[in-house]
PDB file of C-alpha atoms in Angstrom:
ATOM      1  CA  UNK A 905       0.000   0.000   0.000  1.00  0.00           C
ATOM      2  CA  UNK A 906       2.783   2.350  -0.965  1.00  0.00           C
ATOM      3  CA  UNK A 907       0.521   4.988  -2.538  1.00  0.00           C
ATOM      4  CA  UNK A 908      -2.044   4.806   0.262  1.00  0.00           C
ATOM      5  CA  UNK A 909       0.692   5.310   2.845  1.00  0.00           C
ATOM      6  CA  UNK A 910       1.428   8.685   1.236  1.00  0.00           C
ATOM      7  CA  UNK A 911      -2.081   9.983   1.974  1.00  0.00           C
ATOM      8  CA  UNK A 912      -2.570  12.133   5.061  1.00  0.00           C
ATOM      9  CA  UNK A 913      -4.030  10.344   8.077  1.00  0.00           C
ATOM     10  CA  UNK A 914      -7.773  10.651   8.277  1.00  0.00           C
ATOM     11  CA  UNK A 915     -10.954   9.329   6.726  1.00  0.00           C
ATOM     12  CA  UNK A 916      -9.684   9.430   3.129  1.00  0.00           C
ATOM     13  CA  UNK A 917      -6.688   7.247   3.989  1.00  0.00           C
ATOM     14  CA  UNK A 918      -8.870   4.891   6.044  1.00  0.00           C
ATOM     15  CA  UNK A 919     -11.328   4.575   3.152  1.00  0.00           C
ATOM     16  CA  UNK A 920      -8.492   3.971   0.679  1.00  0.00           C
ATOM     17  CA  UNK A 921      -7.179   1.131   2.869  1.00  0.00           C
ATOM     18  CA  UNK A 922     -10.686  -0.302   3.070  1.00  0.00           C
ATOM     19  CA  UNK A 923     -11.025  -0.149  -0.727  1.00  0.00           C
ATOM     20  CA  UNK A 924      -7.672  -1.866  -1.231  1.00  0.00           C
ATOM     21  CA  UNK A 925      -8.549  -4.678   1.166  1.00  0.00           C
ATOM     22  CA  UNK A 926     -12.224  -5.133   0.251  1.00  0.00           C
ATOM     23  CA  UNK A 927     -12.337  -4.676  -3.530  1.00  0.00           C
ATOM     24  CA  UNK A 928     -10.619  -6.224  -6.510  1.00  0.00           C
ATOM     25  CA  UNK A 929      -8.844  -4.068  -9.098  1.00  0.00           C
ATOM     26  CA  UNK A 930     -11.724  -4.735 -11.495  1.00  0.00           C
ATOM     27  CA  UNK A 931     -14.289  -3.523  -8.957  1.00  0.00           C
ATOM     28  CA  UNK A 932     -12.232  -0.397  -8.280  1.00  0.00           C
ATOM     29  CA  UNK A 933     -11.876   0.318 -12.010  1.00  0.00           C
ATOM     30  CA  UNK A 934     -15.654   0.139 -12.364  1.00  0.00           C
ATOM     31  CA  UNK A 935     -16.149   2.403  -9.357  1.00  0.00           C
ATOM     32  CA  UNK A 936     -13.615   4.927 -10.658  1.00  0.00           C
ATOM     33  CA  UNK A 937     -15.489   5.166 -13.961  1.00  0.00           C
ATOM     34  CA  UNK A 938     -18.780   5.993 -12.254  1.00  0.00           C
ATOM     35  CA  UNK A 939     -19.988   8.645  -9.873  1.00  0.00           C
ATOM     36  CA  UNK A 940     -18.841   8.684  -6.244  1.00  0.00           C
ATOM     37  CA  UNK A 941     -20.951   6.508  -3.976  1.00  0.00           C
ATOM     38  CA  UNK A 942     -23.113   8.778  -1.803  1.00  0.00           C
ATOM     39  CA  UNK A 943     -23.605   6.152   0.924  1.00  0.00           C
ATOM     40  CA  UNK A 944     -19.869   5.517   1.257  1.00  0.00           C
ATOM     41  CA  UNK A 945     -19.144   9.253   1.317  1.00  0.00           C
ATOM     42  CA  UNK A 946     -21.640   9.731   4.130  1.00  0.00           C
ATOM     43  CA  UNK A 947     -20.425   6.674   6.057  1.00  0.00           C
ATOM     44  CA  UNK A 948     -16.750   7.670   5.854  1.00  0.00           C
ATOM     45  CA  UNK A 949     -17.349  11.426   6.202  1.00  0.00           C
ATOM     46  CA  UNK A 950     -15.561  12.288   2.959  1.00  0.00           C
ATOM     47  CA  UNK A 951     -16.250  14.513  -0.036  1.00  0.00           C
ATOM     48  CA  UNK A 952     -16.672  13.376  -3.635  1.00  0.00           C
ATOM     49  CA  UNK A 953     -13.097  14.429  -4.371  1.00  0.00           C
ATOM     50  CA  UNK A 954     -11.771  12.473  -1.399  1.00  0.00           C
ATOM     51  CA  UNK A 955     -13.804   9.437  -2.474  1.00  0.00           C
ATOM     52  CA  UNK A 956     -12.274   9.620  -5.955  1.00  0.00           C
ATOM     53  CA  UNK A 957      -8.775  10.065  -4.514  1.00  0.00           C
ATOM     54  CA  UNK A 958      -9.183   7.046  -2.237  1.00  0.00           C
ATOM     55  CA  UNK A 959     -10.560   4.786  -4.984  1.00  0.00           C
ATOM     56  CA  UNK A 960      -7.896   5.742  -7.534  1.00  0.00           C
ATOM     57  CA  UNK A 961      -5.124   5.437  -4.939  1.00  0.00           C
ATOM     58  CA  UNK A 962      -6.305   1.959  -3.936  1.00  0.00           C
ATOM     59  CA  UNK A 963      -6.481   0.987  -7.597  1.00  0.00           C
ATOM     60  CA  UNK A 964      -2.952   2.307  -8.202  1.00  0.00           C
ATOM     61  CA  UNK A 965      -1.656   0.232  -5.287  1.00  0.00           C
ATOM     62  CA  UNK A 966      -3.352  -2.895  -6.676  1.00  0.00           C
ATOM     63  CA  UNK A 967      -1.796  -2.267 -10.080  1.00  0.00           C
ATOM     64  CA  UNK A 968       1.693  -1.646  -8.662  1.00  0.00           C
ATOM     65  CA  UNK A 969       1.523  -4.871  -6.641  1.00  0.00           C
ATOM     66  CA  UNK A 970       0.722  -6.852  -9.807  1.00  0.00           C
ATOM     67  CA  UNK A 971       3.853  -5.752 -11.654  1.00  0.00           C
TER      68      UNK A 971
END
């Protein structure tokens, strides 16, 4: 989780870790292509931009671990 570790501590980093551990790269790619999930944003206390940052960071970490 090299990319996630570079995020500032807080809900965005916690959500990014959750995404990395709970979702496959394919699921994250699909999520990144769509709109931010309102329920997840509310649950984690993050904005749409933070949601996108967390999802794309988790996806980047998945991709870098596959190389």
